Amino acid sequence: MVQFCIEKGMKDLKIIDLRSDTVTRPTKEMYDAITVAEVGDDVARDDPTTARLEKLAAKMLGKEAALFVASGTMGNIVASLAHEVRGKEVILGAESHMFNMEVGGISVLAGGIARTLNYPGEVPDVKMIEAAFRPADIHQVRAGLICLENALGNGRVVPREVMADVYALAGSRGVPVHVDGARVFNAAAALGIDVKELTQYCDTVSCCLSKGLCSPVGAILAGNEGFVEKARAYRKMLGGGMRQSGVISAAGIVSLEVMTKRLLEDHENARYLASALNGMDNITVDMEAVEINMVFAGIDKSPAWKAALPARLLERGIKIYGEMSRGFRFLTHNDVTRQDIDRFLGELTELLAM
Ligand SMILES: Cc1ncc(COP(=O)(O)O)c(C=O)c1O
C-alpha cells in the first residue's frame, strides 16, 4: 500500500473497509458518552447506564424487558438456553447464522436438535415450517423453538406478513419464536416501518449494537420479564455477567437513539454501489436482492484473478473478503462514504482490465 501511495503521489490513504458492518468504529458521540458514563456493578444490578440501555432497548423493541449481552452469538445461545430447547427440535433456516455460524451452540450448549429447512431464497416458508412439526407420537421428538432471521444473511428482508404467518402458526402449536435480529433495525428501515412492527411477531429477539449501529461491543436480547430473568442467569453461566458495563452500554444507547436513524443512508449507498457494479463488464448483481447494506456480486473472471482480488485491493487501501458461496460481498456502513465507493469502483475498474 505504501508503494501504491507513492506511485499515486498520495501522503495518506484512508482504508476503506467493505468486509462487514462489524468493522465500524465508535462515533465521537459514543466516545463522549463513554467518558461520562455512570457505572456500578451490573451483576449486582446497580449499573445505571446498563439499566438505562436495557430499558430503552425493551421499549424500542416492544418487549417487557431486555438484557445487554456481549455479542449477537451470545444473545442467540442465551435465548436457546432460556427457551429450554434441550431434547427438542429447533426449526430454523439451513443458511441461518444460528445454524451455520455459531459453532453448534444450539446443540452443544443448549441441547437442542437443529431441524434445518432449505427455504427458497432463504425466506421462511410457513408451509415448510408447518410440515416440519412431527405428529404427537412417543417415538418422535417435539419442536421446542422456531428461529427466524431478519434481515437475512443474503441481504434480503423477511416481509412482515411472513413473520406474522409464522408467529400465528407457532402460537397455534404452542411453540415460541425467536428472531435473530442482528440487523433487525436495517430490516425495519428497509421496509419503512417501526421495528416494533416486526418484533411484535416473535416472543424474543436478539439485535446487534456493534454492526451498522457502530457500538464497539454488544447486543441485546429482549422478551418478557420472566424470560429475561432466566436469560440473565444463563448469561452468568456462560461467563457473560459484566461489572462496570456502563462503559460500553453508554455507546449502546447512542447506537439505539442515534445510529438507528441513519441506516437508510447505508442502504442507499449499497444501491448506488450495486447499480454501478452491475453496469460493469464481467460483474453481475441481483439488484432486487439489495435491500439493506449488503451487496453480493458475481465476477466473471478466472479463479486465479478472483483469488488475488482481496490482496490486490488491499495494496490500494481497500479491504474485502474473498469470494463466498453467494459471490463477493461488499457492505456499506457509517465509515464508508459515497466518495469511498467511487474510489473503490475506480480501483476495481483498473483491476478488471488486468
Ligand atoms: C445474522 C447474524 N446473526 C448473528 C450474528 C452474530 O453476531 P456476533 O458477531 O455479534 O456474535 C451475525 C454476525 O455477523 C449475523 O450476521
JSON list of C-alpha atoms and ligand atoms in Angstrom, two decimals, residues 22 71-74 76 97 102 149 151 180 182-183 208 210-211, ligand 1:
[
{"chain": "A", "resi": 22, "resn": "THR", "atom": "CA", "xyz": [-18.86, -5.24, 12.16]},
{"chain": "A", "resi": 71, "resn": "SER", "atom": "CA", "xyz": [-22.46, -10.37, 21.15]},
{"chain": "A", "resi": 72, "resn": "GLY", "atom": "CA", "xyz": [-25.19, -11.46, 18.79]},
{"chain": "A", "resi": 73, "resn": "THR", "atom": "CA", "xyz": [-24.00, -15.04, 19.15]},
{"chain": "A", "resi": 74, "resn": "MET", "atom": "CA", "xyz": [-24.29, -14.82, 22.93]},
{"chain": "A", "resi": 76, "resn": "ASN", "atom": "CA", "xyz": [-28.86, -16.31, 20.41]},
{"chain": "A", "resi": 97, "resn": "HIS", "atom": "CA", "xyz": [-26.42, -17.70, 11.13]},
{"chain": "A", "resi": 102, "resn": "GLU", "atom": "CA", "xyz": [-22.43, -20.11, 15.83]},
{"chain": "A", "resi": 149, "resn": "GLU", "atom": "CA", "xyz": [-33.55, -14.25, 10.98]},
{"chain": "A", "resi": 151, "resn": "ALA", "atom": "CA", "xyz": [-32.60, -9.21, 7.94]},
{"chain": "A", "resi": 180, "resn": "ASP", "atom": "CA", "xyz": [-32.06, -13.43, 15.27]},
{"chain": "A", "resi": 182, "resn": "ALA", "atom": "CA", "xyz": [-28.67, -8.94, 14.28]},
{"chain": "A", "resi": 183, "resn": "ARG", "atom": "CA", "xyz": [-29.77, -6.41, 11.63]},
{"chain": "A", "resi": 208, "resn": "CYS", "atom": "CA", "xyz": [-26.58, -6.37, 17.46]},
{"chain": "A", "resi": 210, "resn": "SER", "atom": "CA", "xyz": [-21.91, -3.45, 17.09]},
{"chain": "A", "resi": 211, "resn": "LYS", "atom": "CA", "xyz": [-22.70, -3.85, 13.39]},
{"chain": "B", "resi": 1, "resn": "LIG", "atom": "C1", "xyz": [-27.48, -12.69, 11.05]},
{"chain": "B", "resi": 1, "resn": "LIG", "atom": "C2", "xyz": [-26.45, -12.69, 12.15]},
{"chain": "B", "resi": 1, "resn": "LIG", "atom": "N1", "xyz": [-26.78, -13.18, 13.34]},
{"chain": "B", "resi": 1, "resn": "LIG", "atom": "C3", "xyz": [-25.90, -13.21, 14.36]},
{"chain": "B", "resi": 1, "resn": "LIG", "atom": "C4", "xyz": [-24.62, -12.71, 14.21]},
{"chain": "B", "resi": 1, "resn": "LIG", "atom": "C5", "xyz": [-23.66, -12.83, 15.37]},
{"chain": "B", "resi": 1, "resn": "LIG", "atom": "O1", "xyz": [-23.22, -11.62, 15.86]},
{"chain": "B", "resi": 1, "resn": "LIG", "atom": "P1", "xyz": [-21.83, -11.52, 16.65]},
{"chain": "B", "resi": 1, "resn": "LIG", "atom": "O2", "xyz": [-20.77, -11.45, 15.63]},
{"chain": "B", "resi": 1, "resn": "LIG", "atom": "O3", "xyz": [-22.01, -10.24, 17.44]},
{"chain": "B", "resi": 1, "resn": "LIG", "atom": "O4", "xyz": [-21.71, -12.70, 17.53]},
{"chain": "B", "resi": 1, "resn": "LIG", "atom": "C6", "xyz": [-24.23, -12.19, 12.97]},
{"chain": "B", "resi": 1, "resn": "LIG", "atom": "C7", "xyz": [-22.85, -11.68, 12.78]},
{"chain": "B", "resi": 1, "resn": "LIG", "atom": "O5", "xyz": [-22.41, -11.37, 11.72]},
{"chain": "B", "resi": 1, "resn": "LIG", "atom": "C8", "xyz": [-25.17, -12.18, 11.92]},
{"chain": "B", "resi": 1, "resn": "LIG", "atom": "O6", "xyz": [-24.85, -11.69, 10.71]}
]
